[in-house]
Short mmCIF file of N, CA and C in Angstrom, two decimals:
data_model
loop_
_atom_site.label_atom_id
_atom_site.label_comp_id
_atom_site.label_asym_id
_atom_site.label_seq_id
_atom_site.Cartn_x
_atom_site.Cartn_y
_atom_site.Cartn_z
N MET A 1 0.12 -1.23 0.29
CA MET A 1 -0.31 0.20 -0.01
C MET A 1 0.40 1.65 0.87
N MET A 2 1.84 1.55 0.57
CA MET A 2 2.73 2.62 1.46
C MET A 2 4.56 2.11 0.02
N SER A 3 3.62 1.48 -1.04
CA SER A 3 4.60 1.53 -2.50
C SER A 3 4.52 1.93 -3.00
N CYS A 4 2.64 2.30 -3.37
CA CYS A 4 3.35 3.21 -4.64
C CYS A 4 3.24 5.41 -3.99
N LEU A 5 2.94 5.32 -2.60
CA LEU A 5 2.77 6.81 -2.27
C LEU A 5 3.78 7.79 -2.26
N PHE A 6 5.52 6.89 -2.58
CA PHE A 6 6.66 8.22 -3.34
C PHE A 6 5.91 8.72 -4.32
N LEU A 7 5.32 8.14 -5.42
CA LEU A 7 4.92 8.64 -6.54
C LEU A 7 3.16 9.49 -6.11
N SER A 8 2.48 8.81 -6.00
CA SER A 8 1.42 10.15 -5.62
C SER A 8 1.65 10.67 -4.81
N GLN A 9 2.98 11.02 -4.09
CA GLN A 9 3.03 12.09 -3.41
C GLN A 9 3.72 13.22 -4.35
N ALA A 10 4.18 12.48 -5.48
CA ALA A 10 5.38 13.67 -6.44
C ALA A 10 4.23 14.09 -7.19
N TRP A 11 3.24 13.34 -7.82
CA TRP A 11 2.62 13.75 -8.34
C TRP A 11 1.07 14.10 -7.87
N ALA A 12 1.07 14.65 -6.58
CA ALA A 12 0.21 15.16 -5.81
C ALA A 12 -0.24 16.31 -5.60
N GLN A 13 1.99 16.18 -5.56
CA GLN A 13 2.01 17.18 -4.99
C GLN A 13 2.17 18.79 -6.30
N THR A 14 2.10 18.85 -7.02
CA THR A 14 2.20 18.90 -8.37
C THR A 14 1.08 19.30 -8.61
N GLN A 15 -0.06 18.51 -8.13
CA GLN A 15 -1.10 19.29 -8.45
C GLN A 15 -2.11 20.42 -8.02
N LYS A 16 -1.59 20.02 -7.15
CA LYS A 16 -1.73 21.75 -5.86
C LYS A 16 -1.93 22.81 -6.63
N ASN A 17 -1.63 23.26 -7.85
CA ASN A 17 -0.79 24.46 -8.20
C ASN A 17 -2.16 24.66 -9.78
N SER A 18 -2.92 23.37 -9.45
CA SER A 18 -3.87 22.95 -10.66
C SER A 18 -4.82 23.67 -10.09
N SER A 19 -5.89 24.39 -10.44
CA SER A 19 -7.47 24.83 -10.86
C SER A 19 -8.53 22.94 -10.55
N GLN A 20 -7.47 21.71 -11.91
CA GLN A 20 -8.68 21.71 -12.31
C GLN A 20 -7.47 19.95 -12.07
N PRO A 21 -8.33 18.71 -11.97
CA PRO A 21 -7.39 17.64 -11.71
C PRO A 21 -7.41 17.72 -13.30
N SER A 22 -6.16 17.11 -13.38
CA SER A 22 -5.93 17.07 -14.69
C SER A 22 -5.48 15.16 -15.03
N LYS A 23 -6.10 14.75 -15.96
CA LYS A 23 -6.53 13.25 -16.83
C LYS A 23 -5.15 12.55 -17.36
N GLU A 24 -4.54 11.57 -16.08
CA GLU A 24 -3.28 10.94 -16.99
C GLU A 24 -3.18 10.70 -18.92
N ILE A 25 -4.43 10.08 -18.74
CA ILE A 25 -4.23 9.64 -20.37
C ILE A 25 -4.71 10.47 -20.88
N SER A 26 -4.04 11.31 -22.37
CA SER A 26 -4.46 12.13 -23.03
C SER A 26 -6.23 11.16 -24.02
N ASN A 27 -6.82 11.81 -23.91
CA ASN A 27 -8.08 11.57 -25.43
C ASN A 27 -8.26 12.23 -26.25
N SER A 28 -6.52 12.59 -27.07
CA SER A 28 -6.90 12.91 -27.89
C SER A 28 -5.75 12.16 -29.01
N ASN A 29 -6.16 11.64 -30.13
CA ASN A 29 -4.82 11.26 -31.33
C ASN A 29 -3.41 11.56 -30.80
N SER A 30 -3.63 13.01 -31.31
CA SER A 30 -2.49 14.16 -31.38
C SER A 30 -1.54 13.46 -29.74
N GLU A 31 -0.37 13.45 -29.40
CA GLU A 31 0.61 12.52 -28.97
C GLU A 31 0.91 13.58 -28.19
N ALA A 32 0.45 14.21 -27.11
CA ALA A 32 1.37 15.42 -26.11
C ALA A 32 2.65 15.48 -26.17
N LYS A 33 3.28 16.28 -25.92
CA LYS A 33 4.83 17.36 -25.87
C LYS A 33 4.72 17.10 -24.19
N PRO A 34 5.78 17.19 -24.20
CA PRO A 34 7.36 16.33 -24.95
C PRO A 34 7.32 15.49 -25.31
N LEU A 35 7.84 14.94 -26.85
CA LEU A 35 8.10 13.48 -27.63
C LEU A 35 8.91 12.43 -26.13
N TRP A 36 8.77 11.51 -26.29
CA TRP A 36 10.28 10.16 -26.01
C TRP A 36 11.69 11.21 -26.67
N ALA A 37 11.74 11.15 -27.69
CA ALA A 37 12.26 11.01 -28.39
C ALA A 37 13.37 12.73 -28.17
N ASN A 38 12.43 14.17 -28.09
CA ASN A 38 12.54 14.85 -27.93
C ASN A 38 13.29 15.01 -25.75
N LEU A 39 13.37 14.17 -25.38
CA LEU A 39 14.14 14.05 -24.08
C LEU A 39 15.05 14.54 -23.74
N THR A 40 16.76 14.67 -22.80
CA THR A 40 17.29 14.46 -22.53
C THR A 40 17.76 13.02 -22.47
N GLU A 41 18.60 13.13 -22.39
CA GLU A 41 19.23 11.31 -22.19
C GLU A 41 19.46 10.76 -20.29
N ALA A 42 19.52 12.67 -19.78
CA ALA A 42 19.68 12.19 -18.73
C ALA A 42 18.06 12.04 -18.31
N GLN A 43 16.77 12.73 -18.29
CA GLN A 43 16.01 12.42 -18.40
C GLN A 43 14.76 10.57 -18.43
N ARG A 44 15.45 10.70 -20.30
CA ARG A 44 15.36 9.10 -20.87
C ARG A 44 15.60 8.04 -19.81
N LYS A 45 16.52 8.83 -19.11
CA LYS A 45 17.44 7.25 -18.43
C LYS A 45 16.42 7.07 -17.13
N ALA A 46 16.42 8.42 -16.11
CA ALA A 46 15.78 8.07 -15.23
C ALA A 46 14.00 7.74 -15.25
N LEU A 47 13.33 8.57 -16.94
CA LEU A 47 12.05 7.35 -16.81
C LEU A 47 11.53 6.25 -17.70
N ALA A 48 13.16 6.36 -17.75
CA ALA A 48 12.90 4.49 -18.79
C ALA A 48 12.17 3.33 -18.60
N PRO A 49 10.89 3.83 -16.94
CA PRO A 49 10.12 1.81 -16.95
C PRO A 49 8.63 3.05 -17.71
N LEU A 50 9.41 4.21 -17.94
CA LEU A 50 7.71 5.05 -18.26
C LEU A 50 7.99 4.87 -19.67
N HIS A 51 8.68 4.54 -20.20
CA HIS A 51 9.15 4.57 -21.91
C HIS A 51 7.46 4.13 -22.52
N LEU A 52 7.06 3.50 -22.54
CA LEU A 52 6.40 2.43 -23.67
C LEU A 52 4.86 3.12 -23.22
N GLU A 53 4.84 3.68 -21.50
CA GLU A 53 3.62 4.51 -21.18
C GLU A 53 3.31 5.97 -21.97
N TRP A 54 4.82 6.20 -22.41
CA TRP A 54 4.46 7.77 -22.96
C TRP A 54 3.74 8.65 -23.12
N GLN A 55 3.93 7.72 -24.17
CA GLN A 55 2.39 8.43 -25.83
C GLN A 55 1.30 9.24 -25.04
N ARG A 56 1.11 7.76 -24.34
CA ARG A 56 -0.07 7.89 -23.41
C ARG A 56 0.07 9.04 -22.79
N ILE A 57 0.76 9.39 -22.30
CA ILE A 57 0.92 10.26 -21.05
C ILE A 57 0.19 11.45 -21.04
N ASN A 58 -0.37 12.11 -21.10
CA ASN A 58 -1.26 14.21 -21.63
C ASN A 58 0.52 14.72 -20.93
N GLY A 59 -0.56 16.11 -22.23
CA GLY A 59 0.74 16.83 -21.24
C GLY A 59 1.42 17.01 -19.83
N SER A 60 0.78 17.46 -19.32
CA SER A 60 0.62 17.76 -17.59
C SER A 60 1.26 16.14 -17.32
N GLY A 61 1.24 15.11 -16.95
CA GLY A 61 1.12 14.72 -16.53
C GLY A 61 2.90 13.94 -16.40
N LYS A 62 3.15 14.51 -18.15
CA LYS A 62 4.44 14.35 -18.66
C LYS A 62 5.17 15.40 -18.22
N GLN A 63 4.91 16.70 -17.65
CA GLN A 63 5.44 17.44 -16.54
C GLN A 63 5.43 17.46 -15.35
N LYS A 64 4.79 16.95 -14.59
CA LYS A 64 5.03 16.09 -13.31
C LYS A 64 6.53 15.10 -13.58
N TRP A 65 6.09 14.24 -14.75
CA TRP A 65 7.05 13.54 -14.37
C TRP A 65 8.33 14.24 -14.75
N LEU A 66 8.01 14.46 -15.63
CA LEU A 66 9.76 16.41 -15.99
C LEU A 66 10.34 16.30 -14.67
N GLU A 67 9.61 16.60 -13.63
CA GLU A 67 9.70 17.45 -12.47
C GLU A 67 10.67 16.49 -11.44
N ILE A 68 9.31 15.17 -11.51
CA ILE A 68 10.94 14.15 -10.47
C ILE A 68 12.30 13.48 -11.70
N ALA A 69 12.58 13.95 -12.25
CA ALA A 69 12.97 12.94 -13.59
C ALA A 69 14.13 14.20 -13.29
N ASN A 70 13.81 15.00 -13.71
CA ASN A 70 14.97 16.60 -12.68
C ASN A 70 15.70 16.52 -11.70
N ARG A 71 14.82 15.80 -10.27
CA ARG A 71 15.61 16.00 -9.22
C ARG A 71 15.91 14.59 -9.31
N PHE A 72 15.88 13.76 -9.91
CA PHE A 72 16.76 12.32 -9.89
C PHE A 72 18.45 12.37 -9.99
N PRO A 73 19.25 13.46 -10.91
CA PRO A 73 20.43 13.44 -10.95
C PRO A 73 21.56 13.52 -9.09
N THR A 74 20.30 14.25 -8.06
CA THR A 74 20.27 14.90 -6.91
C THR A 74 19.97 13.33 -5.68
N MET A 75 19.28 12.26 -6.55
CA MET A 75 18.99 11.31 -5.67
C MET A 75 20.12 10.39 -5.57
N SER A 76 20.33 9.90 -4.28
CA SER A 76 21.46 9.19 -4.39
C SER A 76 21.04 7.85 -5.35
N PRO A 77 22.16 6.43 -5.11
CA PRO A 77 21.16 4.97 -5.94
C PRO A 77 20.46 4.52 -5.13
N GLN A 78 20.14 4.35 -3.75
CA GLN A 78 19.07 3.82 -3.82
C GLN A 78 17.77 4.25 -3.61
N GLU A 79 17.76 5.94 -3.75
CA GLU A 79 16.44 6.73 -3.89
C GLU A 79 16.66 5.89 -4.95
N GLN A 80 17.58 6.42 -6.69
CA GLN A 80 17.10 6.89 -7.70
C GLN A 80 16.44 4.73 -7.96
N GLU A 81 17.41 4.10 -7.57
CA GLU A 81 16.41 2.25 -7.94
C GLU A 81 15.34 2.87 -7.34
N ARG A 82 14.80 3.10 -5.83
CA ARG A 82 13.50 3.15 -5.44
C ARG A 82 12.36 3.64 -6.70
N ALA A 83 12.70 4.95 -6.37
CA ALA A 83 12.39 5.30 -7.86
C ALA A 83 11.37 4.97 -8.80
N GLN A 84 12.50 4.56 -10.05
CA GLN A 84 12.64 3.39 -11.27
C GLN A 84 11.52 2.24 -11.20
N THR A 85 11.94 1.70 -9.45
CA THR A 85 11.21 0.47 -9.49
C THR A 85 9.42 1.12 -9.50
N ARG A 86 9.37 2.04 -8.08
CA ARG A 86 7.87 3.01 -8.30
C ARG A 86 7.70 3.42 -9.63
N MET A 87 8.49 3.22 -10.26
CA MET A 87 7.66 3.78 -12.09
C MET A 87 7.00 2.70 -12.85
N LYS A 88 8.15 1.86 -12.59
CA LYS A 88 7.56 0.61 -13.04
C LYS A 88 6.30 -0.11 -12.45
N GLU A 89 5.44 -0.09 -11.32
CA GLU A 89 5.05 -0.41 -10.68
C GLU A 89 3.67 0.94 -11.37
N TRP A 90 3.35 2.07 -11.19
CA TRP A 90 3.09 2.62 -11.92
C TRP A 90 2.29 1.90 -12.78
N ALA A 91 3.31 2.12 -13.69
CA ALA A 91 3.08 1.91 -15.75
C ALA A 91 2.83 0.56 -14.85
N SER A 92 2.06 0.54 -14.78
CA SER A 92 1.29 -1.39 -14.29
C SER A 92 -0.05 -0.87 -13.80
N LEU A 93 0.19 0.27 -13.43
CA LEU A 93 -1.09 -0.35 -12.73
C LEU A 93 -2.17 0.59 -13.67
N SER A 94 -3.87 0.60 -14.36
CA SER A 94 -4.99 0.26 -14.71
C SER A 94 -5.52 1.72 -14.48
N PRO A 95 -5.77 2.65 -15.27
CA PRO A 95 -6.13 3.70 -15.27
C PRO A 95 -6.57 4.59 -13.43
N GLU A 96 -7.66 3.42 -13.26
CA GLU A 96 -8.59 3.02 -12.29
C GLU A 96 -7.98 3.25 -10.73
N GLN A 97 -6.44 2.28 -10.77
CA GLN A 97 -5.79 1.89 -9.40
C GLN A 97 -5.57 4.00 -9.73
N ARG A 98 -4.71 3.77 -10.75
CA ARG A 98 -4.02 5.00 -10.45
C ARG A 98 -4.72 6.20 -9.47
N ARG A 99 -5.98 6.14 -10.21
CA ARG A 99 -7.21 6.90 -9.51
C ARG A 99 -7.21 6.45 -8.13
N GLN A 100 -7.54 5.45 -8.13
CA GLN A 100 -7.75 5.53 -6.36
C GLN A 100 -6.22 5.68 -5.59
N ILE A 101 -5.43 5.38 -5.87
CA ILE A 101 -4.29 6.20 -4.67
C ILE A 101 -3.52 7.67 -4.90
N ARG A 102 -4.17 8.41 -5.52
CA ARG A 102 -4.35 9.87 -5.31
C ARG A 102 -5.77 10.31 -5.03
N GLU A 103 -6.65 9.13 -4.91
CA GLU A 103 -7.57 9.78 -4.37
C GLU A 103 -7.18 9.15 -2.32
N ASN A 104 -6.50 8.43 -2.10
CA ASN A 104 -5.89 7.96 -1.41
C ASN A 104 -4.74 8.87 -0.73
N TYR A 105 -3.82 9.08 -1.57
CA TYR A 105 -2.49 10.25 -0.92
C TYR A 105 -3.88 11.38 -0.05
N LYS A 106 -4.37 11.80 -1.20
CA LYS A 106 -5.28 13.10 -0.76
C LYS A 106 -6.35 13.41 0.84
N ALA A 107 -6.88 11.42 0.73
CA ALA A 107 -7.47 11.40 1.95
C ALA A 107 -5.70 11.55 3.11
N ALA A 108 -5.44 11.15 2.67
CA ALA A 108 -3.67 10.71 3.87
C ALA A 108 -3.04 12.03 4.19
N LYS A 109 -3.85 12.86 2.96
CA LYS A 109 -2.99 13.83 3.14
C LYS A 109 -4.17 15.27 3.69
N SER A 110 -4.82 15.23 3.97
CA SER A 110 -5.94 15.81 5.21
C SER A 110 -6.06 15.94 6.55
N ILE A 111 -5.02 14.59 6.36
CA ILE A 111 -5.12 13.82 8.45
C ILE A 111 -3.65 14.61 8.31
N PRO A 112 -4.11 15.17 9.34
CA PRO A 112 -2.93 16.39 10.79
C PRO A 112 -1.25 15.30 10.56
N LYS A 113 -0.41 15.81 10.13
CA LYS A 113 1.15 15.27 10.40
C LYS A 113 1.15 14.52 11.97
N GLU A 114 0.95 14.84 12.32
CA GLU A 114 0.74 14.29 13.63
C GLU A 114 -0.01 13.02 13.73
N GLN A 115 -0.56 13.58 13.29
CA GLN A 115 -1.09 12.00 13.38
C GLN A 115 -1.37 11.30 12.47
N ARG A 116 -0.27 11.29 11.26
CA ARG A 116 -0.07 10.88 9.83
C ARG A 116 1.12 10.25 10.52
N GLU A 117 1.84 10.80 11.36
CA GLU A 117 3.37 10.34 11.90
C GLU A 117 3.31 8.87 12.95
N ALA A 118 2.11 9.49 13.37
CA ALA A 118 1.46 8.90 14.47
C ALA A 118 0.64 7.17 14.23
N GLN A 119 0.26 7.28 13.55
CA GLN A 119 -0.28 6.07 12.09
C GLN A 119 0.78 5.23 11.33
N TRP A 120 2.06 6.11 11.07
CA TRP A 120 3.08 5.32 9.93
C TRP A 120 4.40 4.79 11.77
N GLN A 121 3.79 5.47 12.80
CA GLN A 121 5.04 4.91 13.41
C GLN A 121 4.62 3.63 14.09
N GLU A 122 2.97 3.05 13.88
CA GLU A 122 2.66 2.33 14.97
C GLU A 122 2.41 1.70 13.36
N TYR A 123 2.00 1.54 12.50
CA TYR A 123 2.59 0.66 11.58
C TYR A 123 3.64 0.07 11.04
N GLN A 124 5.14 0.66 11.29
CA GLN A 124 6.45 0.59 11.71
C GLN A 124 7.23 -0.87 12.48
N SER A 125 5.47 -0.04 14.21
CA SER A 125 6.31 -0.91 14.75
C SER A 125 4.98 -2.80 14.88
N LEU A 126 4.53 -2.96 14.16
CA LEU A 126 4.26 -3.70 13.85
C LEU A 126 4.91 -5.49 13.22
N PRO A 127 4.04 -6.80 13.70
CA PRO A 127 5.43 -7.92 13.41
C PRO A 127 5.51 -7.73 11.61
N GLU A 128 6.17 -7.90 10.53
CA GLU A 128 7.02 -8.60 9.13
C GLU A 128 5.83 -9.35 9.18
N GLU A 129 4.89 -10.50 9.11
CA GLU A 129 3.82 -11.19 8.77
C GLU A 129 2.58 -10.01 8.93
N ARG A 130 2.33 -9.30 9.66
CA ARG A 130 1.24 -8.67 10.10
C ARG A 130 1.05 -7.16 8.61
N LYS A 131 2.71 -6.46 8.42
CA LYS A 131 2.54 -6.19 7.43
C LYS A 131 2.49 -6.87 6.11
N LYS A 132 2.92 -8.08 6.27
CA LYS A 132 2.60 -8.82 4.66
C LYS A 132 0.88 -8.91 4.87
N ALA A 133 0.32 -9.66 5.98
CA ALA A 133 -1.26 -9.65 5.71
C ALA A 133 -1.85 -7.92 5.19
N LEU A 134 -1.17 -6.99 5.36
CA LEU A 134 -2.16 -6.35 5.48
C LEU A 134 -1.60 -4.96 3.87
N GLU A 135 -0.76 -5.47 3.67
CA GLU A 135 -0.28 -5.50 1.99
C GLU A 135 -0.71 -6.47 0.77
N ALA A 136 -1.18 -7.07 1.76
CA ALA A 136 -2.03 -8.61 0.74
C ALA A 136 -3.63 -7.99 0.90
N LYS A 137 -4.00 -7.61 2.13
CA LYS A 137 -4.85 -7.02 1.82
C LYS A 137 -5.51 -5.55 1.23
N ALA A 138 -4.62 -5.33 0.87
CA ALA A 138 -4.53 -3.70 -0.22
C ALA A 138 -4.10 -4.33 -1.47
N ARG A 139 -3.43 -5.22 -1.51
CA ARG A 139 -3.45 -5.68 -2.96
C ARG A 139 -4.77 -6.01 -3.83
N ASN A 140 -5.16 -6.97 -2.53
CA ASN A 140 -6.96 -7.47 -2.97
C ASN A 140 -7.53 -6.34 -2.86
N ALA A 141 -7.94 -6.00 -2.53
CA ALA A 141 -8.26 -4.62 -2.41
C ALA A 141 -8.46 -3.79 -4.08
N GLN A 142 -7.60 -3.80 -4.05
CA GLN A 142 -7.23 -3.39 -5.78
C GLN A 142 -7.41 -4.52 -6.86
N ASN A 143 -7.44 -5.10 -6.90
CA ASN A 143 -8.13 -6.17 -8.04
C ASN A 143 -9.10 -6.50 -8.31
N ARG A 144 -9.98 -6.23 -7.60
CA ARG A 144 -11.66 -6.18 -7.03
C ARG A 144 -12.11 -4.91 -8.22
N LYS A 145 -13.20 -5.47 -8.79
CA LYS A 145 -13.68 -4.46 -9.73
C LYS A 145 -13.95 -2.82 -8.83
N PRO A 146 -14.12 -2.19 -10.03
CA PRO A 146 -14.21 -0.93 -9.03
C PRO A 146 -15.39 -0.31 -9.24
N ALA A 147 -15.52 0.22 -7.70
CA ALA A 147 -17.07 0.20 -6.55
C ALA A 147 -17.88 1.02 -8.10
N GLY A 148 -18.72 0.99 -7.82
CA GLY A 148 -19.59 1.24 -8.25
C GLY A 148 -20.26 0.68 -10.18
N THR A 149 -19.95 -0.45 -10.31
CA THR A 149 -19.96 -1.82 -10.65
C THR A 149 -20.89 -2.11 -10.44
N LEU A 150 -22.06 -2.78 -11.56
CA LEU A 150 -22.64 -3.90 -10.68
C LEU A 150 -22.36 -5.26 -11.33
N PRO A 151 -22.57 -5.98 -10.15
CA PRO A 151 -22.61 -7.41 -10.70
C PRO A 151 -23.44 -7.52 -11.41
N GLN A 152 -22.88 -9.37 -11.97
CA GLN A 152 -23.58 -9.88 -13.65
C GLN A 152 -25.08 -10.40 -13.23
N ALA A 153 -25.87 -9.89 -13.70
CA ALA A 153 -27.63 -10.61 -13.74
C ALA A 153 -27.59 -12.04 -13.39
N ASN A 154 -27.81 -13.14 -12.54
CA ASN A 154 -28.17 -14.47 -13.03
C ASN A 154 -29.46 -14.17 -13.96
N THR A 155 -28.82 -15.08 -14.71
CA THR A 155 -30.00 -15.61 -16.61
C THR A 155 -31.22 -16.69 -15.38
N VAL A 156 -32.23 -16.05 -15.85
CA VAL A 156 -33.61 -16.74 -15.04
C VAL A 156 -34.03 -16.57 -16.19
N LYS A 157 -34.84 -18.05 -16.83
CA LYS A 157 -35.68 -18.73 -17.87
C LYS A 157 -36.51 -17.68 -17.99
N ALA A 158 -36.68 -17.53 -19.25
CA ALA A 158 -37.99 -16.49 -19.25
C ALA A 158 -39.21 -17.29 -19.84
N THR A 159 -40.55 -17.26 -18.91
CA THR A 159 -41.60 -17.81 -19.39
C THR A 159 -42.79 -17.21 -19.87
N LYS A 160 -43.41 -17.89 -20.79
CA LYS A 160 -44.31 -17.13 -21.94
C LYS A 160 -45.57 -17.07 -20.46
N PRO A 161 -45.99 -16.16 -20.82
CA PRO A 161 -47.38 -15.73 -20.06
C PRO A 161 -48.49 -16.58 -20.53
N GLU A 162 -48.89 -16.38 -19.45
CA GLU A 162 -50.65 -18.05 -20.07
C GLU A 162 -51.05 -16.89 -20.34
N SER A 163 -51.73 -17.63 -22.30
CA SER A 163 -52.47 -17.10 -22.65
C SER A 163 -54.23 -16.53 -21.97
N PRO A 164 -54.37 -15.08 -22.96
CA PRO A 164 -55.41 -14.87 -22.34
C PRO A 164 -56.76 -16.54 -23.07
N VAL A 165 -56.65 -17.04 -23.93
CA VAL A 165 -57.78 -17.73 -23.78
C VAL A 165 -58.67 -19.23 -22.51
N ASN A 166 -57.17 -18.74 -22.12
CA ASN A 166 -57.00 -19.92 -20.93
C ASN A 166 -56.94 -19.38 -20.03
N SER A 167 -56.61 -18.38 -19.44
CA SER A 167 -57.43 -17.97 -17.49
C SER A 167 -57.78 -17.19 -17.60
N SER A 168 -58.18 -17.90 -16.05
CA SER A 168 -59.07 -17.39 -15.72
C SER A 168 -59.57 -16.32 -15.87
N ALA A 169 -58.87 -15.03 -16.32
CA ALA A 169 -59.15 -13.80 -16.08
C ALA A 169 -59.59 -13.48 -17.62
N SER A 170 -60.48 -14.58 -18.14
CA SER A 170 -60.95 -14.20 -19.47
C SER A 170 -62.27 -14.96 -19.25
N LYS A 171 -62.70 -15.82 -18.36
CA LYS A 171 -64.11 -16.67 -18.05
C LYS A 171 -64.40 -15.65 -17.58
N ILE A 172 -65.77 -14.35 -17.76
CA ILE A 172 -66.47 -13.71 -17.56
C ILE A 172 -67.65 -14.08 -17.76
N THR A 173 -68.40 -14.57 -16.07
CA THR A 173 -69.82 -14.39 -15.32
C THR A 173 -70.97 -13.67 -15.84
N SER A 174 -70.34 -12.78 -15.88
CA SER A 174 -71.82 -11.65 -16.67
C SER A 174 -71.54 -12.01 -17.73
N PRO A 175 -73.54 -11.16 -18.88
CA PRO A 175 -74.10 -11.53 -19.53
C PRO A 175 -72.72 -10.43 -20.51
N LEU A 176 -72.60 -10.59 -21.69
CA LEU A 176 -72.24 -9.14 -22.31
C LEU A 176 -73.38 -8.23 -22.43
N PRO A 177 -73.75 -6.99 -21.97
CA PRO A 177 -74.94 -6.45 -23.38
C PRO A 177 -74.48 -6.90 -24.56
N THR A 178 -75.79 -6.61 -24.68
CA THR A 178 -76.45 -7.29 -26.94
C THR A 178 -76.98 -6.44 -27.07
N ALA A 179 -76.12 -5.86 -28.63
CA ALA A 179 -77.37 -5.20 -29.53
C ALA A 179 -78.82 -5.63 -30.03
N PRO A 180 -79.76 -4.62 -29.74
CA PRO A 180 -80.45 -5.31 -29.69
C PRO A 180 -81.09 -5.71 -31.02
N SER A 181 -81.24 -6.54 -31.81
CA SER A 181 -81.32 -7.36 -33.61
C SER A 181 -82.29 -5.97 -34.58
N GLU A 182 -83.71 -5.58 -33.51
CA GLU A 182 -84.40 -4.74 -34.54
C GLU A 182 -84.15 -3.16 -33.50
N PRO A 183 -84.30 -2.12 -34.36
CA PRO A 183 -85.17 -1.16 -34.04
C PRO A 183 -85.79 -0.96 -32.84
N THR A 184 -85.89 -1.14 -31.96
CA THR A 184 -87.16 -0.23 -31.18
C THR A 184 -87.33 1.47 -31.41
N THR A 185 -89.04 1.33 -31.22
CA THR A 185 -89.35 2.53 -31.67
C THR A 185 -90.65 3.05 -30.61
N THR A 186 -90.21 4.41 -30.15
CA THR A 186 -91.10 5.04 -29.44
C THR A 186 -92.24 6.18 -29.90
N THR A 187 -92.88 4.77 -29.17
CA THR A 187 -94.04 6.01 -29.79
C THR A 187 -94.17 7.21 -28.15
N ASN A 188 -94.78 8.69 -28.78
CA ASN A 188 -95.15 9.74 -28.18
C ASN A 188 -95.96 9.13 -27.79
N PRO A 189 -97.00 9.31 -26.74
CA PRO A 189 -98.40 10.02 -25.70
C PRO A 189 -99.44 10.82 -26.01
#
């Protein structure tokens, strides 16, 4: 669960200045700038895990990733490895999973810093087995169908409605009025 927090934090921090939430994947047919070929060698090296996804990321999303790439040379080798591992994880997520991570990050940021730190310390003090169980639970929650989807309906064999000839509604007990066979004449007295 915490594995994507690093990238979602970087993503959300750059989103603060945006008045509207951006969509990561572009809906247009034209590729957002900058193109992968236009990146510097250092940027391509830093963002290598996103190479196959790069053409589908929209312009503002690319700018956010470039901010991380520009900080990449100042990171320690362990931080660089961790960042690229997280990029690989991010690239493998579905858009729905990415959206959920962003929402979780926003919710976590709404918790006061002291409370977040206390919760983190509590998590850190858990035994490894419990941490792994929580991670598995989070993974299973991510793999479930997105909220709002309806379960498949059970197939029910359609039954043919009862024929009106055989139904009890067609059995009328009162006689129907009949039209007179000859016109009746009335005489005025």
